[in-house]
Coordinates of C-alpha atoms in Angstrom, one line a residue:
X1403 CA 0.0 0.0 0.0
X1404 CA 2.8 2.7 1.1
X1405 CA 4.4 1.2 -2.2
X1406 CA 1.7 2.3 -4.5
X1407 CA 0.7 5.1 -2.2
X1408 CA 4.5 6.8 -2.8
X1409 CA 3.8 6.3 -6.9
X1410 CA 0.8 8.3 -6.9
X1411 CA 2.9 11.3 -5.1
X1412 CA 6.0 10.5 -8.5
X1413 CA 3.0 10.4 -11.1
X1414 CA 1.7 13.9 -9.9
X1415 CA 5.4 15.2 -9.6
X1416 CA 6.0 14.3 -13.0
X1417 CA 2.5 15.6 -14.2
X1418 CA 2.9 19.1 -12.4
X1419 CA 6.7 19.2 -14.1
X1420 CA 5.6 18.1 -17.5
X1421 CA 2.2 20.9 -17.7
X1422 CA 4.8 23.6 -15.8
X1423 CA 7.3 23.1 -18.9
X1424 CA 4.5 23.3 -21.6
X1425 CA 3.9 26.5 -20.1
X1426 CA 6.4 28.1 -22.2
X1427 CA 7.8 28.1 -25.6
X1428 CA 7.2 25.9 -28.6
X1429 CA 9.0 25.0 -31.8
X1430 CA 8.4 27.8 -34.3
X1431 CA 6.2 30.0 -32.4
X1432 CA 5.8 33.3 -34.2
X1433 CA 8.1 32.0 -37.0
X1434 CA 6.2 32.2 -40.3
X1435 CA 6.2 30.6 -42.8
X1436 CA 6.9 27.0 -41.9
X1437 CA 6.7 27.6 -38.1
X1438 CA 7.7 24.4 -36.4
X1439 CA 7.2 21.2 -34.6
X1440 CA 4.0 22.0 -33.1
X1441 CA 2.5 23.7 -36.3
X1442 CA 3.4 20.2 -37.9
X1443 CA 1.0 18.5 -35.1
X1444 CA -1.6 20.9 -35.6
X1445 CA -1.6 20.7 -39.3
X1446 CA -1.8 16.9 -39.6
X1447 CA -5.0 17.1 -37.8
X1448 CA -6.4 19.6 -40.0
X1449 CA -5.4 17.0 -42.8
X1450 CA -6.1 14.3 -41.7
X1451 CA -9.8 15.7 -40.5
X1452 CA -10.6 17.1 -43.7
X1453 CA -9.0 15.0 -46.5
X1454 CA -9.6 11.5 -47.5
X1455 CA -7.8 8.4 -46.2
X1456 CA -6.0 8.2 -49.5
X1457 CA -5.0 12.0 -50.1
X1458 CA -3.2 12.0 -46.5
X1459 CA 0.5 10.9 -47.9
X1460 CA -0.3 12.4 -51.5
X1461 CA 0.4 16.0 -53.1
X1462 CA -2.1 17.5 -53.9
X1463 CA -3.8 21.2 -54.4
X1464 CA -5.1 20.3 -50.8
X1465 CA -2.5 18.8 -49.5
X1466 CA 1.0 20.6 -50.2
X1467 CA 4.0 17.9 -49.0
X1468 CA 6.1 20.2 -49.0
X1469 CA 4.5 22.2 -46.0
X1470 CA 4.8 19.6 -43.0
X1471 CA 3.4 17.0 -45.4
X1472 CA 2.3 13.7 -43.1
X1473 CA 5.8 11.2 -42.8
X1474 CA 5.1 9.2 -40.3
X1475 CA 3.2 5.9 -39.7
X1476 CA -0.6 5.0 -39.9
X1477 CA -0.9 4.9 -36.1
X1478 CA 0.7 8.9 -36.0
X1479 CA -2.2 9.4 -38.4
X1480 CA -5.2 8.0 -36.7
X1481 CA -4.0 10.2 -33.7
X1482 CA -3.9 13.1 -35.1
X1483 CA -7.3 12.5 -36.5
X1484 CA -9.0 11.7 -33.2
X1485 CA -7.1 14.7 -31.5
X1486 CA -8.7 17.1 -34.7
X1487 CA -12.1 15.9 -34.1
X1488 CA -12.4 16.7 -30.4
X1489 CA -10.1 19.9 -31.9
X1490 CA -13.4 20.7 -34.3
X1491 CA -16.0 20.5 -31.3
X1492 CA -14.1 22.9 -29.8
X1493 CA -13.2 25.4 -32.4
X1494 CA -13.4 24.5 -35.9
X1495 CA -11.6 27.2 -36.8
X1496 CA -8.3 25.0 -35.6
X1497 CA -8.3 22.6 -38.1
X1498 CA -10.4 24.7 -41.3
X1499 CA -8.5 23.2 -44.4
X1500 CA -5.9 26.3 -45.6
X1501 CA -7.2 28.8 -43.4
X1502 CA -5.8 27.8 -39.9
X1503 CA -2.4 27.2 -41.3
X1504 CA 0.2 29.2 -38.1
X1505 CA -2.9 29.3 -35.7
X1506 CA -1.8 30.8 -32.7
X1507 CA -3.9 31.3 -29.4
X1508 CA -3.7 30.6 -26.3
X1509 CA -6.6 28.4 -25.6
X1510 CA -5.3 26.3 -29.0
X1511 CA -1.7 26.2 -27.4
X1512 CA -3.5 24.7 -23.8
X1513 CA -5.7 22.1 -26.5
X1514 CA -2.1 21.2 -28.3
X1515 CA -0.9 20.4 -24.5
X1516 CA -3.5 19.0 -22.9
X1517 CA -3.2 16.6 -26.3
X1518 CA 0.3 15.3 -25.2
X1519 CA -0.5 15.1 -21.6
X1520 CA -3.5 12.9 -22.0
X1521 CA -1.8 10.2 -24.1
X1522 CA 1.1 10.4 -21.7
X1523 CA -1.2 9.4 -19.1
X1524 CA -2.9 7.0 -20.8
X1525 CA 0.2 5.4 -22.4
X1526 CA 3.7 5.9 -21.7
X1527 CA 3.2 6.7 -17.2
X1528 CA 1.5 3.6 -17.0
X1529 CA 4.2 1.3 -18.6
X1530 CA 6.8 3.1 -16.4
X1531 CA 5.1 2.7 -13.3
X1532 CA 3.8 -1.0 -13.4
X1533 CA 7.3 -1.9 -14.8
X1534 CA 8.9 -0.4 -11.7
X1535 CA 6.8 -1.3 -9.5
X1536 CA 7.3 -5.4 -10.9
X1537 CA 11.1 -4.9 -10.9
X1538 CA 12.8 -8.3 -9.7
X1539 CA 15.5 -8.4 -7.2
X1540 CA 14.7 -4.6 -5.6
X1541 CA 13.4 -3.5 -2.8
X1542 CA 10.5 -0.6 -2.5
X1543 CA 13.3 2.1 -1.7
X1544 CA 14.6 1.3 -5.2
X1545 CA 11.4 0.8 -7.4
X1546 CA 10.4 4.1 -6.0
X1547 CA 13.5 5.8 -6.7
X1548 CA 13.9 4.4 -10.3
X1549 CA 10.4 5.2 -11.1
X1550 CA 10.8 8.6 -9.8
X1551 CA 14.0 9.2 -12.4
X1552 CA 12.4 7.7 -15.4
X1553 CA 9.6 9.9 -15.1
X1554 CA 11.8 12.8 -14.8
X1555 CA 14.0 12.2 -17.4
X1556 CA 14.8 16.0 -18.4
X1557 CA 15.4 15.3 -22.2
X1558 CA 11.7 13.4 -22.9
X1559 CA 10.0 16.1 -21.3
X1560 CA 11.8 19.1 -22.8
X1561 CA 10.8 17.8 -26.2
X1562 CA 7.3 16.3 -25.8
X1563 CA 6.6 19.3 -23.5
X1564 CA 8.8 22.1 -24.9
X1565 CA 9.9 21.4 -28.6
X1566 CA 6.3 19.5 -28.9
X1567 CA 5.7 16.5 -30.2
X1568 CA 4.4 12.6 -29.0
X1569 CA 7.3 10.9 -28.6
X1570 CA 6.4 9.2 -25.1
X1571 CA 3.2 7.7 -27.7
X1572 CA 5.9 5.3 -29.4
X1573 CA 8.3 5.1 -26.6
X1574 CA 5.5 3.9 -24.3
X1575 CA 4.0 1.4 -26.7
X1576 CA 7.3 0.0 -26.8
X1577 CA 7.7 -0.1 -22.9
X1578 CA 4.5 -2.1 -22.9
X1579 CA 6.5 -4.2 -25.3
X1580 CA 9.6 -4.5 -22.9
X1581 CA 7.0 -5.4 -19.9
X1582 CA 4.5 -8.2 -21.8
X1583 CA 8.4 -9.7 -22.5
X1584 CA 9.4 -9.4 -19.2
X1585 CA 6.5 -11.8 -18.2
X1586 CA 6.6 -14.4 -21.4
X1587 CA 3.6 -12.5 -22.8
X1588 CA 5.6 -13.2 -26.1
X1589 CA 2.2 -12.0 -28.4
X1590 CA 0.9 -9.0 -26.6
X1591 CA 4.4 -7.8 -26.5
X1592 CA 4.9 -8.3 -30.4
X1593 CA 1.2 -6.2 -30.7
X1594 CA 2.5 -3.4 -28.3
X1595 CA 5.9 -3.2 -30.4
X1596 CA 4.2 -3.4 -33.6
X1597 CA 2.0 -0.3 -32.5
X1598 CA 5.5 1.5 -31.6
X1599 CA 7.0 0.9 -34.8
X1600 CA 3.8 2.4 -36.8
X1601 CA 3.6 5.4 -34.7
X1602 CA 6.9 6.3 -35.4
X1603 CA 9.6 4.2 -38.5
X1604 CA 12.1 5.4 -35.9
X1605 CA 10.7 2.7 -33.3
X1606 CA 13.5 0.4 -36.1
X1607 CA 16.1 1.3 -33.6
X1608 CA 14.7 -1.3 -31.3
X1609 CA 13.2 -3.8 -33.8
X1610 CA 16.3 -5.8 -34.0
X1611 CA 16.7 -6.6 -30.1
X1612 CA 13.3 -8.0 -30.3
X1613 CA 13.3 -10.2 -33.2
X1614 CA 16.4 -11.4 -31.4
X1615 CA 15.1 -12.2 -28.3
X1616 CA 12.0 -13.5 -29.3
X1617 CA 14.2 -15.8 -32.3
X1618 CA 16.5 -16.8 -29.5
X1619 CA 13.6 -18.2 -27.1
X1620 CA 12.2 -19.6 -29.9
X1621 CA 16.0 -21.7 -30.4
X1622 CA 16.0 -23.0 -27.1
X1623 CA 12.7 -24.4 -27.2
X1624 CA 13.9 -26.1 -30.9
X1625 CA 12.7 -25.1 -34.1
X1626 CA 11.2 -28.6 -35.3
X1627 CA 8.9 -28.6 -32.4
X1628 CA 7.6 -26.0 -30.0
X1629 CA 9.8 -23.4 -30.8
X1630 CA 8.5 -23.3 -34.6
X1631 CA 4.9 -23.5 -32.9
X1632 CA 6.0 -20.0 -31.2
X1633 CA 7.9 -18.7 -34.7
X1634 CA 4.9 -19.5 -36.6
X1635 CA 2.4 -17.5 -34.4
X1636 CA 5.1 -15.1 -33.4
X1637 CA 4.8 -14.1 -37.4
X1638 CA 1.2 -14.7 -37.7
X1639 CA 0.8 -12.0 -34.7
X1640 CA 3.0 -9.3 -36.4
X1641 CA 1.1 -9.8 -39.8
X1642 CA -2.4 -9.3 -38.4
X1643 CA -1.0 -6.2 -35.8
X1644 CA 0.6 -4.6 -38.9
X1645 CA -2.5 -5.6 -41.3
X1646 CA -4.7 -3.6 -38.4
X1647 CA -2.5 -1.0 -38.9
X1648 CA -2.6 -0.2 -42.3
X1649 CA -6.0 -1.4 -43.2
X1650 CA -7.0 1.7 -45.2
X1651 CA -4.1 1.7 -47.4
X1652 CA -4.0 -2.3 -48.2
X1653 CA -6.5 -1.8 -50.8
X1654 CA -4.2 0.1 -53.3
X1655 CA -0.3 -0.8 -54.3
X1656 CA 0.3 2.8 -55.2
X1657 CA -1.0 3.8 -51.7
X1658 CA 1.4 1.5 -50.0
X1659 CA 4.7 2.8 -51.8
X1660 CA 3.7 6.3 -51.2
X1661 CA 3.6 6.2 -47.5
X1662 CA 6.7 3.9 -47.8
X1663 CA 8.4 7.1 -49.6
X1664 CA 7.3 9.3 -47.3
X1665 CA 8.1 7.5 -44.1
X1666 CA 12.0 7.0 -45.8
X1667 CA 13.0 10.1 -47.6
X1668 CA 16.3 8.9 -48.5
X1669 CA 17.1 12.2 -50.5
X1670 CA 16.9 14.3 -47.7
X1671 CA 20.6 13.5 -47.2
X1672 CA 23.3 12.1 -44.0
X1673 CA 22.0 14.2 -40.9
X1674 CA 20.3 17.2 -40.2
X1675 CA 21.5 20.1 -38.4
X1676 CA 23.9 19.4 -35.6
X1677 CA 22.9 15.8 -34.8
X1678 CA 25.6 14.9 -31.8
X1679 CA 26.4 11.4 -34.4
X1680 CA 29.7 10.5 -36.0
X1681 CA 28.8 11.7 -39.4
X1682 CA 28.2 15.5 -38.4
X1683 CA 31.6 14.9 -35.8
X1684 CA 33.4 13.8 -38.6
X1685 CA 32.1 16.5 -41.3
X1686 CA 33.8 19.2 -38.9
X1687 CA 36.9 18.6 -40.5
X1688 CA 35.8 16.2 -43.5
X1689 CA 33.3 17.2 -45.6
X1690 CA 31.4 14.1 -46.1
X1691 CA 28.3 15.2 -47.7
X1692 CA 30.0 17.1 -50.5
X1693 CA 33.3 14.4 -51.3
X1694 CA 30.7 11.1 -50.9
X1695 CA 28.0 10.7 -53.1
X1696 CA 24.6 10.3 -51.6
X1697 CA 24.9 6.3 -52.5
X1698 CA 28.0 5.7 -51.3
X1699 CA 26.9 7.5 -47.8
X1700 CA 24.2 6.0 -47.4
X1701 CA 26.0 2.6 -47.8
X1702 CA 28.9 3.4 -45.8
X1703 CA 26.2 4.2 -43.0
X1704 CA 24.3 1.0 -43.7
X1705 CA 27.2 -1.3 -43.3
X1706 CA 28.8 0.9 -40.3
X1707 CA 25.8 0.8 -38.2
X1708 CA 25.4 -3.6 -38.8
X1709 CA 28.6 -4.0 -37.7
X1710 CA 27.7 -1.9 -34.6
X1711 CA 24.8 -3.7 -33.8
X1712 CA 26.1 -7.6 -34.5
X1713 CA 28.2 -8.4 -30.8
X1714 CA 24.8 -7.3 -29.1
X1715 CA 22.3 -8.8 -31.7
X1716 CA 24.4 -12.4 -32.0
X1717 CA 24.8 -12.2 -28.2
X1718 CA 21.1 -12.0 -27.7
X1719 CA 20.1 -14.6 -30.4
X1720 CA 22.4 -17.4 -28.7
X1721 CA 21.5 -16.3 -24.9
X1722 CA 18.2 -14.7 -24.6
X1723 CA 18.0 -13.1 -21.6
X1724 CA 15.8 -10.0 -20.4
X1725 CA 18.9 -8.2 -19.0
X1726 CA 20.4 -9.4 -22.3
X1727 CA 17.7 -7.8 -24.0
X1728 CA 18.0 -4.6 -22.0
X1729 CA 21.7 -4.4 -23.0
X1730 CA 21.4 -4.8 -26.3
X1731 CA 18.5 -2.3 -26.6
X1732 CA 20.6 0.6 -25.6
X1733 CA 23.4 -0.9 -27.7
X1734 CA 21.3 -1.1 -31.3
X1735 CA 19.4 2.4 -30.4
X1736 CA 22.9 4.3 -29.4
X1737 CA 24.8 1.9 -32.7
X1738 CA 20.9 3.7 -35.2
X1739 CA 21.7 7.0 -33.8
X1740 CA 25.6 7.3 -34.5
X1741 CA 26.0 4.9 -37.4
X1742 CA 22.6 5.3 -39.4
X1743 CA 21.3 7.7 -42.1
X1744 CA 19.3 10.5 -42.0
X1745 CA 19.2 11.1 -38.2
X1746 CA 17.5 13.8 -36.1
X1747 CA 19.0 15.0 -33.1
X1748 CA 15.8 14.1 -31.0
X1749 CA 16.2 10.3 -31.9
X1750 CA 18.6 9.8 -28.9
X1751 CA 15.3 9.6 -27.0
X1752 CA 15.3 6.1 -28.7
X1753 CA 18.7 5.4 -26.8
X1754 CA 17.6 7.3 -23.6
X1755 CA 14.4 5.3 -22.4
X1756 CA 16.4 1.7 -22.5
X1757 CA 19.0 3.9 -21.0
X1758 CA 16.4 4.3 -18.4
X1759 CA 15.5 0.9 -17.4
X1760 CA 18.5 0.6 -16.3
X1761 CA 19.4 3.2 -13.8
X1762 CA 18.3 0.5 -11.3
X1763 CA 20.9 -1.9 -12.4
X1764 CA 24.1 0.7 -13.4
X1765 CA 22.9 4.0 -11.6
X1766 CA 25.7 5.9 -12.3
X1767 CA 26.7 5.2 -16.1
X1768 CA 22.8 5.3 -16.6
X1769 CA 22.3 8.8 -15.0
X1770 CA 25.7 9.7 -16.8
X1771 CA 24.5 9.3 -20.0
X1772 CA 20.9 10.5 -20.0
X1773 CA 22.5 14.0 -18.5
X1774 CA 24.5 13.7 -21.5
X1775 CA 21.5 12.5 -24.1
X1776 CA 19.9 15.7 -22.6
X1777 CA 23.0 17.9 -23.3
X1778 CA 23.6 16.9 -26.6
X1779 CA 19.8 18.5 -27.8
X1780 CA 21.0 22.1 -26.2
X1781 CA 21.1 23.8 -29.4
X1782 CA 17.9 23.0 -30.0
X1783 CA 16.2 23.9 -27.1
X1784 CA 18.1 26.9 -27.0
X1785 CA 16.3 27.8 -30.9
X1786 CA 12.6 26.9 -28.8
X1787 CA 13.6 29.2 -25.9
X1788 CA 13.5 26.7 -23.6
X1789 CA 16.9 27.4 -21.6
X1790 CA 15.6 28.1 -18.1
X1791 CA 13.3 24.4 -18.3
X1792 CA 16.8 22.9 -19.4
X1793 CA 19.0 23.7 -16.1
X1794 CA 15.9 23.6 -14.0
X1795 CA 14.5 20.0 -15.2
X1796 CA 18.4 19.2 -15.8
X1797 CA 19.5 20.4 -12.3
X1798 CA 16.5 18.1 -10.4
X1799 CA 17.0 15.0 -12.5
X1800 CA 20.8 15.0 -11.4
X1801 CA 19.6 16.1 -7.9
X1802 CA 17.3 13.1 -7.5
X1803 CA 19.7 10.6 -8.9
X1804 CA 22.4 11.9 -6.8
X1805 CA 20.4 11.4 -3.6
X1806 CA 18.1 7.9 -4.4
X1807 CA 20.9 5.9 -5.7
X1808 CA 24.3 7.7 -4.2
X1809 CA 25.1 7.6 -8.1
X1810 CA 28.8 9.3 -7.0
X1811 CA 29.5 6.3 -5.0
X1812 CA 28.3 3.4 -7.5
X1813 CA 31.9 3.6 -9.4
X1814 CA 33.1 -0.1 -8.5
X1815 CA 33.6 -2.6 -11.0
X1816 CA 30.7 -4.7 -9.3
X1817 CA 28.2 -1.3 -9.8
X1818 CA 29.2 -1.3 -13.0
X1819 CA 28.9 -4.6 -14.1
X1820 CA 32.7 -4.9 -15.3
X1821 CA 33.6 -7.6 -12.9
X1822 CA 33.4 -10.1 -15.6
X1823 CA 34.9 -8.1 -17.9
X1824 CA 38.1 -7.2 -15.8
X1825 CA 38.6 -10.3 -15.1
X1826 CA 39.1 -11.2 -18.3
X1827 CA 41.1 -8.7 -19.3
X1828 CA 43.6 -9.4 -16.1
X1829 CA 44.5 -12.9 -17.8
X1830 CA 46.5 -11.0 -19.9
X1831 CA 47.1 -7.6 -18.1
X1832 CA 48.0 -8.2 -14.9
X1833 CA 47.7 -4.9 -13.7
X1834 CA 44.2 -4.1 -15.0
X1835 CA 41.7 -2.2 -12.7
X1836 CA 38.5 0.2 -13.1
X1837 CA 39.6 2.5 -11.0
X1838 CA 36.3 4.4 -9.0
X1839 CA 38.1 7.3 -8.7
X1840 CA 39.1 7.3 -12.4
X1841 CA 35.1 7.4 -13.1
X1842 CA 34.1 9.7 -10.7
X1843 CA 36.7 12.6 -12.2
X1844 CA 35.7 11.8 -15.4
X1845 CA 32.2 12.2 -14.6
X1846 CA 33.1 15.3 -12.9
X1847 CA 35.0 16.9 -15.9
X1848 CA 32.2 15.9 -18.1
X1849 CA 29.2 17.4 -16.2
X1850 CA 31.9 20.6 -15.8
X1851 CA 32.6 20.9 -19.5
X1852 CA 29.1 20.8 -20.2
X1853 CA 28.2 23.4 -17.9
X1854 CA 30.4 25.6 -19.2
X1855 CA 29.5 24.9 -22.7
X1856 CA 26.0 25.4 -21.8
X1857 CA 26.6 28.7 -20.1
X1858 CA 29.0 29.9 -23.5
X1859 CA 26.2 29.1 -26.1
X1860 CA 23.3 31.0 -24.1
X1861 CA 25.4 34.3 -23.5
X1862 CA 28.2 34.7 -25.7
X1863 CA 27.8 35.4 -29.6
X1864 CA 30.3 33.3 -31.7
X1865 CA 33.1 34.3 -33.9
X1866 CA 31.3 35.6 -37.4
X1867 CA 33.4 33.8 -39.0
X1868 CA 32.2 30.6 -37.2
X1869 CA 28.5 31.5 -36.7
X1870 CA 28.1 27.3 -36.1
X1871 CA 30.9 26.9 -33.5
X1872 CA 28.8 26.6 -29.8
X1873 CA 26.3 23.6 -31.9
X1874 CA 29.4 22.0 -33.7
X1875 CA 31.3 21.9 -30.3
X1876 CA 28.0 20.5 -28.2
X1877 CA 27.6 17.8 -30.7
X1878 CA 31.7 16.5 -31.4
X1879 CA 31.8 16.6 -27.3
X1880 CA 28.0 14.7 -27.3
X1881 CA 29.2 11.9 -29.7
X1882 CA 32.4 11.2 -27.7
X1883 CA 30.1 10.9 -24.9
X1884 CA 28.2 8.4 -27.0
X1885 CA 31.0 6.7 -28.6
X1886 CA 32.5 6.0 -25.2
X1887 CA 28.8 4.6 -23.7
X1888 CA 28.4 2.4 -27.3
X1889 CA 32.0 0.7 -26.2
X1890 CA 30.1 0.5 -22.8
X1891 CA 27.1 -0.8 -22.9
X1892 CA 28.4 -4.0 -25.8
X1893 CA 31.1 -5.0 -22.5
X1894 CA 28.4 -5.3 -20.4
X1895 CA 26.0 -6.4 -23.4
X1896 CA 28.5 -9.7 -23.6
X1897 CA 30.4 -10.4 -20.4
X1898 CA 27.4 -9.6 -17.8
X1899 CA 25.4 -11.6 -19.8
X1900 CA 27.8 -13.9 -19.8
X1901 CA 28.4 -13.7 -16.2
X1902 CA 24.3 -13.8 -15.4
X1903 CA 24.4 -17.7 -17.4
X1904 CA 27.2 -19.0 -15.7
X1905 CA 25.7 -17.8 -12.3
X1906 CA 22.6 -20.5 -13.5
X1907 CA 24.5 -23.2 -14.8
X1908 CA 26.4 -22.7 -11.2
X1909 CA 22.9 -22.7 -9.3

């Protein structure tokens, strides 16, 4: 009772937070013509609501692509429909086809909100509180404490909240995912993953660690006998969940490719603006876009990023385990964001929220990064105006990890799963430690460096010479973060997990 009594008291923390953020500034406001983020939301309702099923993804003379024409999903569609008929009971004047293009008002702006607070709640809070509160192996102190971080993850509410948009839609259906795994609900979580990935294409970043897992349990139960029983409905499952899906647009083959093109745009090129990745790192002193062709990028990225993902992915396939399946979450999400093409800066929220399940396991390296993850968007919540939520949601999420899991003091090779690791690496170097003090100045310098960088960027004006440098500097410093937490997490990825089925066999 106290347990469920003390997540109440997080949830309605994390609501007050979230509606206090979305107080202030959105993407684009005031910034004709294309506006931003949130116009994008608004104007997909006003498309969806008053075009036809099969002009949605089209160009048309009502429907111009080219001003926040729909790319993602089905499910992103259906959403915004429902959201624009409650919109036209309200005011119709928010979704009238041409006209309400850049509405601006205030009542509008609390609609748009209430919009991303309600499918939070219904979605996304739920998942993270029931999988907390069903953690194995941790006491009330700790599911407490780990759902209290998740839920103020600084980087998921500045966007959703701030930027605008409904990430936590896709990111929850895909916690459900995680949680009907957890408990060998092997179907409902293929439905809850297949809803994720047609909310939002970018939901790919965790499609491999799935089909993984769920292969691999399939393996150990044999393929010529029960384990095909599972494959086969396994596949029968995603079929039907994806036939659901995209029902409307089954009936026509032309319908099909153009959402296909839409939800890929392959031409728009590597990355966009100052993605914290290795291809914008390395395009600071090698100009990739301009030497490569567009082919050979995008197959240089193609076969960069499956290498990245393989230790994990074959690691996974030949022991499934959940914590396996944790692991290699992070790994394949961070391995999409640095390695892939055509990334957006906001897709490290992919990374962040496996990040997040486990900050109960690896406090420290967990908090460490999603400070970082947070960082690494700066430049773009500087553009929305939304520097003060930034060191306010930033400075409580350290403040709350600092104090519920002593993060400082979590440094030893045990906290950070490396005992395994280390040990193997002493069979041939001796001398080999993780040294906790080592970490802790590290961490140190690296929550110094990006104060100071965030302080620079929001008061001084850069050289004009390099009008770019603050944004460059954010995101070369960001990705050697990330390249650092990709080497990370695939250690613990295969030794832990290696550790964890020895510990069995042992038992």
């Amino acid at each position: 009772m106290e347990k469920w009594s003390s997540m109440t008291i997080i949830v309605l923390l994390g609501l007050i937070i979230r509606w206090t953020v979305s107080l202030g500034s959105y993407s684009g406001a005031g910034k004709p013509p294309m506006y931003g983020d949130y116009e994008a939301q608004r104007h997909w309702q006003e498309i969806t609501y008053n075009l036809p099923v099969k002009h949605w993804y089209f160009n048309t003379t009502d429907n111009n692509l080219q001003y926040w024409g729909l790319d993602y999903p089905p499910l992103t569609a259906y959403h915004s429909l429902l959201c624009a008929y409650v919109a036209q009971l309200i005011d119709p004047s928010w979704v009238a086809l041409h006209t309400s293009h850049g509405y601006e008002s205030q009542p509008h702006k609390l609609f748009m909100r209430t919009t991303v607070l309600v499918a939070d709640m219904l979605i996304y809070i739920p998942a993270v509180i029931l999988y907390c509160c069903y953690l194995k192996d941790a006491s009330n102190k700790k599911k407490i404490s780990s759902a209290l971080c998740i839920l103020l993850y600084p980087g998921l509410i500045l966007i959703d909240y701030g930027h605008f948009q409904y990430n936590s839609v896709s990111l929850g259906f895909a916690l459900w995912g995680m949680l009907f795994l957890s408990y060998d609900l092997d179907v409902w979580g293929s439905i809850a993953f297949c809803f994720a990935l047609n909310y939002k294409q970018m939901e790919l970043y965790h499609s491999l660690p799935f089909f993984c897992y769920l292969l691999g349990k399939c393996f150990k139960k044999g393929l010529m006998g029960k384990g095909l029983l599972s494959l086969m409905k396994l596949g029968f499952t995603v079929v039907v969940s994806f036939a659901f899906c995209w029902l409307p647009f089954c009936m026509d083959v032309r319908q099909i490719l153009q959402v296909l093109r839409r939800l890929f745009p392959v031409d728009r090129g590597l990355f966009e603006d100052k993605v914290a990745n290795i291809w914008c790192t390395i395009s600071v002193f090698f100009k990739i876009k301009t030497i490569l062709s567009a082919e050979t990028q995008f197959k240089l990225s193609l076969v960069l990023t499956f290498l990245a993902i393989l230790p994990s992915c074959i690691k996974l396939t030949m022991q499934p385990s959940l914590r396996g399946f944790k692991y290699s979450l992070g790994c394949c999400a961070l391995s999409f964001f640095l390695f892939s093409f055509q990334v957006h800066e906001k897709s490290i929220l992919l990374v962040s929220i496996p990040v997040c399940l486990l900050i109960n396991e690896i406090p420290f390296m967990s908090a460490w990064f999603l400070l970082v993850s947070t960082f690494s968007m700066l430049p773009l919540l500087l553009k929305d105006g939304l520097l003060l939520s930034y060191i306010v949601t930033t400075l409580a999420f350290l403040m709350v990890c600092g104090t519920s899991f002593s993060i400082l003091e979590k440094t030893s090779e045990a906290d950070l799963k490396l005992k395994m690791f280390s040990a193997s690496i002493r069979n041939y170097i001796p001398w080999f430690k993780i040294f906790p003090k080592t970490m802790k100045y590290l961490f140190l310098v690296s929550i110094t460096m990006m104060g100071i960088l965030t302080l620079m960027s929001a008061t001084l004006d850069p050289p004009q010479k390099l009008p770019d440098l603050f944004p460059l500097t954010i995101s070369v410093v960001s990705c050697l973060h990330f390249l650092f937490f990709l080497l990370y997490f695939n250690v613990i990825a295969i030794w832990e997990s290696k550790s964890s089925s020895n510990q069995k066999k042992s038992n």
